[in-house]
């Protein structure tokens, strides 16, 4: 037999290479059709959607011998019945001619799919599908499949690059592709006598378009019941001249709240549909093609009874309620009694005479011992499993130890072994305290003694709390009283540094003879004075005069290069000093030297009421400045940042203005957040679109000098971009309000539309044209694109430094320049800067997610925050700008601003399109790519 098969193979090769031209196709086709009907074996195949179709098994030996006889009608040495049958069929067909015309049985032919060969670079293989006329048996005829190619680069005739016979409407093809070519399929059909109709050709297909295809195009058709589970049916778009589906592909799906995913392999068939099976009811899934960059499809699977409407096709319902109690009898303390409620429609309508009816079979209980305090044996016990008949509604378990906590799980099974959802309860036993186990029941005196000691400790604790509260209140009152002092003006001789005279507020000048000529003696006066020399003033409280009661040695503290002293002689003027603190003076003290102190005393840093961030020794490479060299404004809290507060700080020596950032309170959480930001700022290189870091402010804290109590940042006077967006949005939506006194001026060509802000400006300023002739909406939209470019550049800089920001939002982006009119000329020169690095991190495993900020989907699903999370937040950032402050709901369309002219601008469309790219679940652009997008637009 093996020799015969070898001979058949050799003859087949020989016939293919030599006799192709000697045998007529018009005769060879009908001859093969007779052979396949005589010797072909029909087999059934299942499709991707669980339907069946039939096809011939063409690798059968008898058919191969008959086909060989058709191909060699003159070859006589091979004396086999099948071979002779093929020869005779060929001779009979060749001797007869069909004079009648027959209509085509093939309506159309198309390429179903193509696949790139893994072995040869230019080889393609795939499937062809034919559509037959109604009522035609798909196994009645044979087909000659030809692939015809046309090289677009060479003006030449078409060439046949593939030819083979097919015995069903679904045929395989393979050919070598070449660049700049198109191809199409040609089908010739034969029956037992010859051609049927004319050849059918398909459309032309572009090979280069196929090589550029990344994945198939599919859509969800429906959700259906499938073998006691749910299944999702997907359909695939048919091939076009520029799109050909890929034959083999993978579907990845997972539950929305799960991190585990499953991957299923598929091969496209003539149905152009697939079924993703074994889905759980009442669950939400995300599904996508592996390697596809588009957003995954959401598949919401309903309950089984909603999907099919027949409870017999669904698993039994879960137990509705379950309760537990212990046997109170002392003899059976380890018996746990479980009660439950259950109802099934199938059990109520069951036919007792029908033994095959589907009904509830049994309940399955599992009792799991839990780890229990004061009882180490519980975790060593084995779980108890029992199958309980479906007629029971109460059952008793003998547990190994009644002093353990347990978890009881119950599931319902029906006669088809389908399992319901599990119902769980926890049974907690109240154990007495461990020390009570050491006391015998008869030792009443010891028990009473322990109770008395416990009550005494509780009473002592409350007394200590009351004492601390009263002491704190007295200190606060004393501090308020000490702040109330007599304010006078002192006239000082700048040469001799003597007081020439004093004048109380609202009073007259008093000669110096009635005051101490020595300034130090004047300051120990029991009142509080405010001395002013006419040009520069200073406030001094008697609460700090204790600093003058002793003198420090000159070498007590080493001077540190953290700042400058006001001048060589401290009597030129007394600097303004302002303290905002509700703490006692026992905690904070100020080093104030009003005579000529030693340099070491002058270099002592000032005390601050602000919380400590870190010792200066930990950051001694940073530029540092003394607290006493600054004047501070009122503190305020930035929206979206609850860990710190801000102040405007003016360096009176250099005349520079900064923003001081310091902890909101004395909690470790706030202080650690500022310390973390300081760690980031010390290593982050400067960038024009990141808030500049200018150093730290140090002072004395709890009698410890050189402590960092604030961070100096660039003073961004325009406030947050979030406020600016809201202001611009509200003005543009007003649609250009005018006062009744304003004359109605006709619109002229080139005049910008009203911004709506003109109702807040003077009449003289109304009607001003912008120099560039743009309307307010155009200027705002272009400015937003410029802002987006600047912030994307800042993100690129931060990501290159290995840092993730985690709080990319207009709340944390600031405008450099202040503005009175949001549409004035400052808008064209405005610069935005990214700030608030308190939540940033270099280690992705240590990122603390801020729950107040919108978070990307992968973080919600439990994955680590990465740099692409900043890109997602930047997408929400762009949405807020393109919608003029309209809130964005995740997984919904990007909202519009409500201003038609603004929404239709190309720059606004660019913001919206870029936002969509950033909000993708996968394949988001990098910060560099985003920067290039806006750079090209702004050019």
Short mmCIF file of N, CA and C in Angstrom, two decimals, residues 163-312:
data_model
loop_
_atom_site.label_atom_id
_atom_site.label_comp_id
_atom_site.label_asym_id
_atom_site.label_seq_id
_atom_site.Cartn_x
_atom_site.Cartn_y
_atom_site.Cartn_z
N UNK A 163 -3.14 28.77 -9.70
CA UNK A 163 -4.25 28.03 -10.32
C UNK A 163 -4.40 26.71 -9.58
N UNK A 164 -5.62 26.38 -9.20
CA UNK A 164 -5.88 25.12 -8.50
C UNK A 164 -7.37 24.80 -8.61
N UNK A 165 -7.68 23.51 -8.33
CA UNK A 165 -9.07 23.03 -8.40
C UNK A 165 -9.68 23.04 -7.01
N UNK A 166 -10.97 23.36 -6.95
CA UNK A 166 -11.68 23.45 -5.67
C UNK A 166 -12.99 22.67 -5.80
N UNK A 167 -13.38 21.96 -4.72
CA UNK A 167 -14.53 21.06 -4.78
C UNK A 167 -15.66 21.51 -3.84
N UNK A 168 -15.60 22.74 -3.37
CA UNK A 168 -16.65 23.34 -2.54
C UNK A 168 -16.61 24.84 -2.75
N UNK A 169 -17.59 25.58 -2.25
CA UNK A 169 -17.57 27.05 -2.44
C UNK A 169 -16.50 27.77 -1.62
N UNK A 170 -15.73 27.06 -0.79
CA UNK A 170 -14.75 27.69 0.08
C UNK A 170 -13.40 27.09 -0.25
N UNK A 171 -12.52 27.88 -0.86
CA UNK A 171 -11.29 27.36 -1.44
C UNK A 171 -10.08 28.07 -0.85
N UNK A 172 -8.96 27.32 -0.82
CA UNK A 172 -7.69 27.87 -0.35
C UNK A 172 -6.88 28.37 -1.53
N UNK A 173 -6.15 29.46 -1.30
CA UNK A 173 -5.26 30.01 -2.31
C UNK A 173 -3.92 30.33 -1.67
N UNK A 174 -2.87 30.38 -2.50
CA UNK A 174 -1.54 30.81 -2.05
C UNK A 174 -0.79 31.32 -3.26
N UNK A 175 -0.04 32.41 -3.12
CA UNK A 175 0.71 32.99 -4.22
C UNK A 175 1.77 33.92 -3.66
N UNK A 176 2.71 34.26 -4.51
CA UNK A 176 3.79 35.18 -4.15
C UNK A 176 3.39 36.59 -4.55
N UNK A 177 3.40 37.49 -3.59
CA UNK A 177 3.01 38.88 -3.84
C UNK A 177 4.23 39.69 -4.24
N UNK A 178 4.03 40.74 -5.00
CA UNK A 178 5.09 41.67 -5.35
C UNK A 178 4.53 43.08 -5.22
N UNK A 179 5.45 44.02 -5.00
CA UNK A 179 5.05 45.38 -4.68
C UNK A 179 4.36 46.05 -5.87
N UNK A 180 3.58 47.06 -5.56
CA UNK A 180 2.85 47.87 -6.55
C UNK A 180 2.01 46.99 -7.46
N UNK A 181 1.28 46.04 -6.87
CA UNK A 181 0.48 45.12 -7.66
C UNK A 181 -0.94 45.06 -7.11
N UNK A 182 -1.85 44.69 -8.01
CA UNK A 182 -3.21 44.39 -7.64
C UNK A 182 -3.55 42.99 -8.16
N UNK A 183 -4.50 42.33 -7.52
CA UNK A 183 -4.87 41.00 -7.97
C UNK A 183 -6.38 40.84 -7.84
N UNK A 184 -6.89 39.83 -8.56
CA UNK A 184 -8.28 39.46 -8.43
C UNK A 184 -8.44 37.97 -8.66
N UNK A 185 -9.62 37.46 -8.33
CA UNK A 185 -9.90 36.03 -8.42
C UNK A 185 -10.79 35.77 -9.64
N UNK A 186 -10.45 34.68 -10.40
CA UNK A 186 -11.29 34.24 -11.51
C UNK A 186 -11.70 32.79 -11.28
N UNK A 187 -13.00 32.51 -11.41
CA UNK A 187 -13.54 31.18 -11.13
C UNK A 187 -14.23 30.65 -12.38
N UNK A 188 -13.85 29.42 -12.77
CA UNK A 188 -14.54 28.68 -13.86
C UNK A 188 -15.18 27.45 -13.24
N UNK A 189 -16.47 27.19 -13.55
CA UNK A 189 -17.24 26.12 -12.91
C UNK A 189 -17.55 25.03 -13.95
N UNK A 190 -17.47 23.75 -13.49
CA UNK A 190 -17.72 22.59 -14.35
C UNK A 190 -18.68 21.64 -13.67
N UNK A 191 -19.50 20.97 -14.51
CA UNK A 191 -20.31 19.86 -14.01
C UNK A 191 -19.83 18.58 -14.70
N UNK A 192 -20.66 17.59 -14.84
CA UNK A 192 -20.24 16.31 -15.42
C UNK A 192 -19.97 16.39 -16.91
N UNK A 193 -20.32 17.49 -17.57
CA UNK A 193 -20.23 17.54 -19.02
C UNK A 193 -19.34 18.66 -19.54
N UNK A 194 -19.10 19.69 -18.72
CA UNK A 194 -18.23 20.75 -19.21
C UNK A 194 -18.47 22.05 -18.45
N UNK A 195 -18.14 23.18 -19.14
CA UNK A 195 -18.27 24.49 -18.52
C UNK A 195 -19.73 24.78 -18.16
N UNK A 196 -19.92 25.54 -17.09
CA UNK A 196 -21.23 26.07 -16.73
C UNK A 196 -21.13 27.58 -16.78
N UNK A 197 -21.70 28.17 -17.80
CA UNK A 197 -21.67 29.62 -17.92
C UNK A 197 -20.27 30.13 -18.22
N UNK A 198 -20.09 31.42 -17.94
CA UNK A 198 -18.82 32.08 -18.19
C UNK A 198 -18.01 32.20 -16.89
N UNK A 199 -16.70 32.45 -16.98
CA UNK A 199 -15.90 32.65 -15.76
C UNK A 199 -16.37 33.88 -14.97
N UNK A 200 -16.33 33.78 -13.67
CA UNK A 200 -16.71 34.86 -12.76
C UNK A 200 -15.43 35.46 -12.17
N UNK A 201 -15.34 36.80 -12.15
CA UNK A 201 -14.16 37.47 -11.60
C UNK A 201 -14.58 38.35 -10.42
N UNK A 202 -13.66 38.55 -9.53
CA UNK A 202 -13.88 39.41 -8.36
C UNK A 202 -13.39 40.82 -8.65
N UNK A 203 -13.47 41.70 -7.66
CA UNK A 203 -12.91 43.04 -7.76
C UNK A 203 -11.38 42.95 -7.68
N UNK A 204 -10.72 44.06 -8.00
CA UNK A 204 -9.27 44.14 -7.83
C UNK A 204 -8.94 44.45 -6.37
N UNK A 205 -7.90 43.83 -5.85
CA UNK A 205 -7.46 44.03 -4.47
C UNK A 205 -6.03 44.58 -4.48
N UNK A 206 -5.80 45.56 -3.59
CA UNK A 206 -4.49 46.21 -3.49
C UNK A 206 -3.64 45.46 -2.48
N UNK A 207 -2.50 44.90 -2.95
CA UNK A 207 -1.64 44.13 -2.06
C UNK A 207 -0.97 45.03 -1.03
N UNK A 208 -0.55 46.23 -1.43
CA UNK A 208 0.10 47.13 -0.48
C UNK A 208 -0.84 47.53 0.65
N UNK A 209 -2.14 47.68 0.34
CA UNK A 209 -3.11 48.01 1.39
C UNK A 209 -3.21 46.88 2.40
N UNK A 210 -3.10 45.64 1.91
CA UNK A 210 -3.17 44.52 2.84
C UNK A 210 -1.99 44.51 3.80
N UNK A 211 -0.77 44.82 3.29
CA UNK A 211 0.40 44.82 4.16
C UNK A 211 0.33 45.91 5.21
N UNK A 212 -0.47 46.91 5.00
CA UNK A 212 -0.60 48.00 5.99
C UNK A 212 -1.71 47.74 7.00
N UNK A 213 -2.43 46.65 6.87
CA UNK A 213 -3.52 46.34 7.79
C UNK A 213 -2.95 45.88 9.13
N UNK A 214 -3.43 46.47 10.21
CA UNK A 214 -2.98 46.09 11.55
C UNK A 214 -3.88 45.05 12.20
N UNK A 215 -5.17 45.09 11.91
CA UNK A 215 -6.09 44.14 12.52
C UNK A 215 -7.40 44.16 11.74
N UNK A 216 -8.27 43.21 12.09
CA UNK A 216 -9.56 43.13 11.44
C UNK A 216 -10.54 44.15 12.03
N UNK A 217 -11.62 44.37 11.29
CA UNK A 217 -12.66 45.29 11.74
C UNK A 217 -13.87 44.45 12.15
N UNK A 218 -14.18 44.47 13.44
CA UNK A 218 -15.28 43.66 13.92
C UNK A 218 -16.26 44.52 14.70
N UNK A 219 -17.48 44.00 14.84
CA UNK A 219 -18.50 44.70 15.62
C UNK A 219 -19.34 43.66 16.35
N UNK A 220 -19.85 44.06 17.50
CA UNK A 220 -20.68 43.17 18.31
C UNK A 220 -22.09 43.11 17.73
N UNK A 221 -22.55 41.86 17.47
CA UNK A 221 -23.89 41.68 16.92
C UNK A 221 -24.91 41.45 18.01
N UNK A 222 -24.68 40.51 18.90
CA UNK A 222 -25.63 40.26 19.98
C UNK A 222 -24.99 39.39 21.05
N UNK A 223 -25.71 39.27 22.15
CA UNK A 223 -25.36 38.37 23.24
C UNK A 223 -26.39 37.25 23.27
N UNK A 224 -25.94 36.00 23.33
CA UNK A 224 -26.89 34.89 23.26
C UNK A 224 -26.52 33.81 24.26
N UNK A 225 -27.52 32.97 24.50
CA UNK A 225 -27.32 31.82 25.39
C UNK A 225 -26.59 30.73 24.64
N UNK A 226 -25.62 30.06 25.33
CA UNK A 226 -24.85 29.01 24.66
C UNK A 226 -24.39 27.99 25.69
N UNK A 227 -25.05 26.84 25.71
CA UNK A 227 -24.65 25.72 26.57
C UNK A 227 -24.51 26.15 28.03
N UNK A 228 -25.62 26.68 28.56
CA UNK A 228 -25.71 27.09 29.96
C UNK A 228 -24.80 28.25 30.32
N UNK A 229 -24.20 28.86 29.33
CA UNK A 229 -23.38 30.05 29.53
C UNK A 229 -23.82 31.11 28.53
N UNK A 230 -23.18 32.26 28.60
CA UNK A 230 -23.46 33.32 27.63
C UNK A 230 -22.34 33.35 26.58
N UNK A 231 -22.67 33.85 25.41
CA UNK A 231 -21.70 33.97 24.33
C UNK A 231 -21.94 35.28 23.60
N UNK A 232 -20.83 35.91 23.17
CA UNK A 232 -20.88 37.16 22.41
C UNK A 232 -20.62 36.85 20.94
N UNK A 233 -21.54 37.26 20.08
CA UNK A 233 -21.39 37.03 18.64
C UNK A 233 -20.85 38.30 17.99
N UNK A 234 -19.70 38.15 17.31
CA UNK A 234 -19.06 39.26 16.61
C UNK A 234 -19.09 39.01 15.11
N UNK A 235 -19.28 40.05 14.33
CA UNK A 235 -19.23 39.98 12.88
C UNK A 235 -18.05 40.77 12.36
N UNK A 236 -17.51 40.35 11.20
CA UNK A 236 -16.34 40.98 10.60
C UNK A 236 -16.73 41.55 9.23
N UNK A 237 -16.21 42.72 8.94
CA UNK A 237 -16.53 43.37 7.68
C UNK A 237 -15.90 42.60 6.52
N UNK A 238 -16.60 42.46 5.37
CA UNK A 238 -16.03 41.76 4.22
C UNK A 238 -14.91 42.57 3.59
N UNK A 239 -14.14 41.90 2.74
CA UNK A 239 -12.99 42.55 2.09
C UNK A 239 -13.45 43.58 1.08
N UNK A 240 -12.66 44.62 0.93
CA UNK A 240 -12.85 45.64 -0.11
C UNK A 240 -11.56 45.74 -0.91
N UNK A 241 -11.52 46.67 -1.85
CA UNK A 241 -10.32 46.79 -2.68
C UNK A 241 -9.11 47.30 -1.90
N UNK A 242 -9.33 47.94 -0.74
CA UNK A 242 -8.23 48.44 0.07
C UNK A 242 -8.20 47.81 1.46
N UNK A 243 -9.04 46.87 1.72
CA UNK A 243 -9.07 46.22 3.04
C UNK A 243 -9.36 44.73 2.85
N UNK A 244 -8.47 43.88 3.37
CA UNK A 244 -8.63 42.43 3.35
C UNK A 244 -8.41 41.93 4.77
N UNK A 245 -9.38 41.24 5.36
CA UNK A 245 -9.19 40.75 6.73
C UNK A 245 -8.05 39.75 6.83
N UNK A 246 -7.52 39.63 8.03
CA UNK A 246 -6.49 38.64 8.34
C UNK A 246 -7.18 37.36 8.76
N UNK A 247 -6.63 36.21 8.32
CA UNK A 247 -7.31 34.92 8.57
C UNK A 247 -7.23 34.52 10.05
N UNK A 248 -6.05 34.48 10.60
CA UNK A 248 -5.88 34.05 11.99
C UNK A 248 -5.73 35.26 12.88
N UNK A 249 -6.42 35.24 14.01
CA UNK A 249 -6.38 36.36 14.95
C UNK A 249 -6.71 35.84 16.34
N UNK A 250 -6.55 36.71 17.32
CA UNK A 250 -6.80 36.36 18.72
C UNK A 250 -7.73 37.40 19.34
N UNK A 251 -8.64 36.92 20.18
CA UNK A 251 -9.54 37.78 20.93
C UNK A 251 -9.14 37.73 22.40
N UNK A 252 -8.93 38.88 23.00
CA UNK A 252 -8.62 38.97 24.43
C UNK A 252 -9.82 39.57 25.16
N UNK A 253 -10.25 38.92 26.21
CA UNK A 253 -11.38 39.45 26.96
C UNK A 253 -11.14 39.24 28.45
N UNK A 254 -11.74 40.13 29.25
CA UNK A 254 -11.63 40.06 30.71
C UNK A 254 -12.80 40.79 31.33
N UNK A 255 -13.07 40.45 32.57
CA UNK A 255 -14.11 41.16 33.30
C UNK A 255 -13.62 42.56 33.65
N UNK A 256 -14.54 43.48 33.75
CA UNK A 256 -14.17 44.88 33.98
C UNK A 256 -13.44 45.05 35.30
N UNK A 257 -13.89 44.38 36.34
CA UNK A 257 -13.30 44.54 37.67
C UNK A 257 -12.22 43.51 37.95
N UNK A 258 -11.72 42.81 36.95
CA UNK A 258 -10.70 41.79 37.13
C UNK A 258 -9.47 42.17 36.32
N UNK A 259 -8.31 41.75 36.82
CA UNK A 259 -7.06 42.00 36.10
C UNK A 259 -6.63 40.81 35.24
N UNK A 260 -7.31 39.67 35.39
CA UNK A 260 -6.96 38.49 34.62
C UNK A 260 -7.72 38.51 33.29
N UNK A 261 -7.01 38.18 32.22
CA UNK A 261 -7.62 38.17 30.89
C UNK A 261 -7.39 36.81 30.25
N UNK A 262 -8.24 36.48 29.27
CA UNK A 262 -8.14 35.24 28.52
C UNK A 262 -7.96 35.59 27.04
N UNK A 263 -7.16 34.77 26.35
CA UNK A 263 -6.89 34.96 24.93
C UNK A 263 -7.36 33.71 24.19
N UNK A 264 -8.17 33.90 23.14
CA UNK A 264 -8.74 32.80 22.36
C UNK A 264 -8.30 32.96 20.91
N UNK A 265 -7.85 31.86 20.29
CA UNK A 265 -7.43 31.87 18.89
C UNK A 265 -8.62 31.56 17.99
N UNK A 266 -8.68 32.26 16.85
CA UNK A 266 -9.73 32.04 15.86
C UNK A 266 -9.11 32.04 14.47
N UNK A 267 -9.82 31.36 13.53
CA UNK A 267 -9.48 31.39 12.11
C UNK A 267 -10.76 31.71 11.35
N UNK A 268 -10.73 32.81 10.60
CA UNK A 268 -11.94 33.31 9.96
C UNK A 268 -12.47 32.30 8.94
N UNK A 269 -13.79 32.04 8.96
CA UNK A 269 -14.40 31.14 7.98
C UNK A 269 -15.47 31.90 7.18
N UNK A 270 -16.18 31.16 6.34
CA UNK A 270 -17.09 31.81 5.40
C UNK A 270 -18.28 32.48 6.08
N UNK A 271 -18.56 32.18 7.35
CA UNK A 271 -19.66 32.85 8.04
C UNK A 271 -19.33 34.30 8.39
N UNK A 272 -18.03 34.62 8.43
CA UNK A 272 -17.54 35.95 8.84
C UNK A 272 -18.04 36.34 10.22
N UNK A 273 -18.24 35.36 11.09
CA UNK A 273 -18.69 35.60 12.46
C UNK A 273 -17.93 34.66 13.39
N UNK A 274 -17.87 35.04 14.67
CA UNK A 274 -17.29 34.19 15.71
C UNK A 274 -18.16 34.27 16.96
N UNK A 275 -18.01 33.28 17.82
CA UNK A 275 -18.67 33.26 19.12
C UNK A 275 -17.62 33.19 20.21
N UNK A 276 -17.62 34.17 21.11
CA UNK A 276 -16.78 34.13 22.30
C UNK A 276 -17.62 33.52 23.41
N UNK A 277 -17.30 32.28 23.78
CA UNK A 277 -18.17 31.49 24.65
C UNK A 277 -17.71 31.55 26.10
N UNK A 278 -18.49 30.84 26.93
CA UNK A 278 -18.19 30.65 28.37
C UNK A 278 -18.13 31.98 29.12
N UNK A 279 -19.03 32.88 28.80
CA UNK A 279 -19.13 34.14 29.54
C UNK A 279 -20.13 33.97 30.68
N UNK A 280 -19.84 34.60 31.79
CA UNK A 280 -20.72 34.52 32.96
C UNK A 280 -21.86 35.52 32.81
N UNK A 281 -23.02 35.13 33.32
CA UNK A 281 -24.16 36.03 33.27
C UNK A 281 -23.98 37.16 34.29
N UNK A 282 -24.66 38.26 34.00
CA UNK A 282 -24.66 39.43 34.89
C UNK A 282 -23.23 39.93 35.15
N UNK A 283 -22.44 40.00 34.09
CA UNK A 283 -21.08 40.49 34.19
C UNK A 283 -20.81 41.44 33.03
N UNK A 284 -19.83 42.34 33.24
CA UNK A 284 -19.40 43.27 32.21
C UNK A 284 -17.99 42.89 31.76
N UNK A 285 -17.79 42.83 30.44
CA UNK A 285 -16.51 42.43 29.87
C UNK A 285 -16.00 43.53 28.94
N UNK A 286 -14.67 43.51 28.76
CA UNK A 286 -14.04 44.30 27.70
C UNK A 286 -13.34 43.32 26.77
N UNK A 287 -13.54 43.48 25.45
CA UNK A 287 -12.98 42.56 24.46
C UNK A 287 -12.31 43.37 23.36
N UNK A 288 -11.19 42.85 22.88
CA UNK A 288 -10.47 43.50 21.80
C UNK A 288 -9.61 42.48 21.07
N UNK A 289 -9.29 42.83 19.84
CA UNK A 289 -8.37 42.01 19.05
C UNK A 289 -6.95 42.25 19.56
N UNK A 290 -6.20 41.17 19.75
CA UNK A 290 -4.81 41.31 20.21
C UNK A 290 -4.01 42.04 19.14
N UNK A 291 -3.30 43.08 19.56
CA UNK A 291 -2.52 43.89 18.63
C UNK A 291 -3.26 45.06 18.06
N UNK A 292 -4.56 45.18 18.36
CA UNK A 292 -5.35 46.29 17.84
C UNK A 292 -5.22 47.49 18.76
N UNK A 293 -4.96 48.65 18.19
CA UNK A 293 -4.74 49.86 19.00
C UNK A 293 -6.04 50.59 19.32
N UNK A 294 -7.14 50.18 18.75
CA UNK A 294 -8.40 50.88 19.01
C UNK A 294 -8.94 50.52 20.38
N UNK A 295 -9.92 51.29 20.85
CA UNK A 295 -10.49 51.07 22.17
C UNK A 295 -11.22 49.72 22.21
N UNK A 296 -11.12 48.98 23.33
CA UNK A 296 -11.81 47.70 23.41
C UNK A 296 -13.33 47.89 23.44
N UNK A 297 -14.03 46.85 23.02
CA UNK A 297 -15.48 46.88 23.02
C UNK A 297 -16.00 46.46 24.38
N UNK A 298 -17.04 47.13 24.83
CA UNK A 298 -17.67 46.79 26.10
C UNK A 298 -18.83 45.83 25.84
N UNK A 299 -18.83 44.72 26.55
CA UNK A 299 -19.85 43.70 26.41
C UNK A 299 -20.53 43.53 27.76
N UNK A 300 -21.79 43.88 27.85
CA UNK A 300 -22.56 43.78 29.08
C UNK A 300 -23.48 42.57 28.97
N UNK A 301 -23.19 41.55 29.75
CA UNK A 301 -23.96 40.31 29.72
C UNK A 301 -25.07 40.41 30.77
N UNK A 302 -26.34 40.30 30.37
CA UNK A 302 -27.43 40.40 31.36
C UNK A 302 -27.62 39.09 32.12
N UNK A 303 -28.59 39.08 33.01
CA UNK A 303 -28.95 37.85 33.70
C UNK A 303 -29.49 36.82 32.71
N UNK A 304 -29.36 35.57 33.09
CA UNK A 304 -29.79 34.49 32.20
C UNK A 304 -31.28 34.56 31.90
N UNK A 305 -32.11 34.79 32.93
CA UNK A 305 -33.55 34.80 32.70
C UNK A 305 -33.98 35.96 31.80
N UNK A 306 -33.24 37.08 31.83
CA UNK A 306 -33.54 38.19 30.94
C UNK A 306 -33.12 37.86 29.50
N UNK A 307 -32.02 37.11 29.37
CA UNK A 307 -31.49 36.81 28.05
C UNK A 307 -32.34 35.79 27.30
N UNK A 308 -32.84 34.76 27.99
CA UNK A 308 -33.56 33.69 27.30
C UNK A 308 -35.04 33.65 27.63
N UNK A 309 -35.44 34.18 28.79
CA UNK A 309 -36.85 34.16 29.17
C UNK A 309 -37.36 32.80 29.60
N UNK A 310 -36.47 31.85 29.81
CA UNK A 310 -36.86 30.50 30.23
C UNK A 310 -35.93 30.08 31.36
N UNK A 311 -36.47 29.96 32.58
CA UNK A 311 -35.64 29.64 33.74
C UNK A 311 -35.07 28.24 33.65
N UNK A 312 -35.70 27.35 32.84
CA UNK A 312 -35.17 25.99 32.70
C UNK A 312 -33.83 25.98 32.00
#
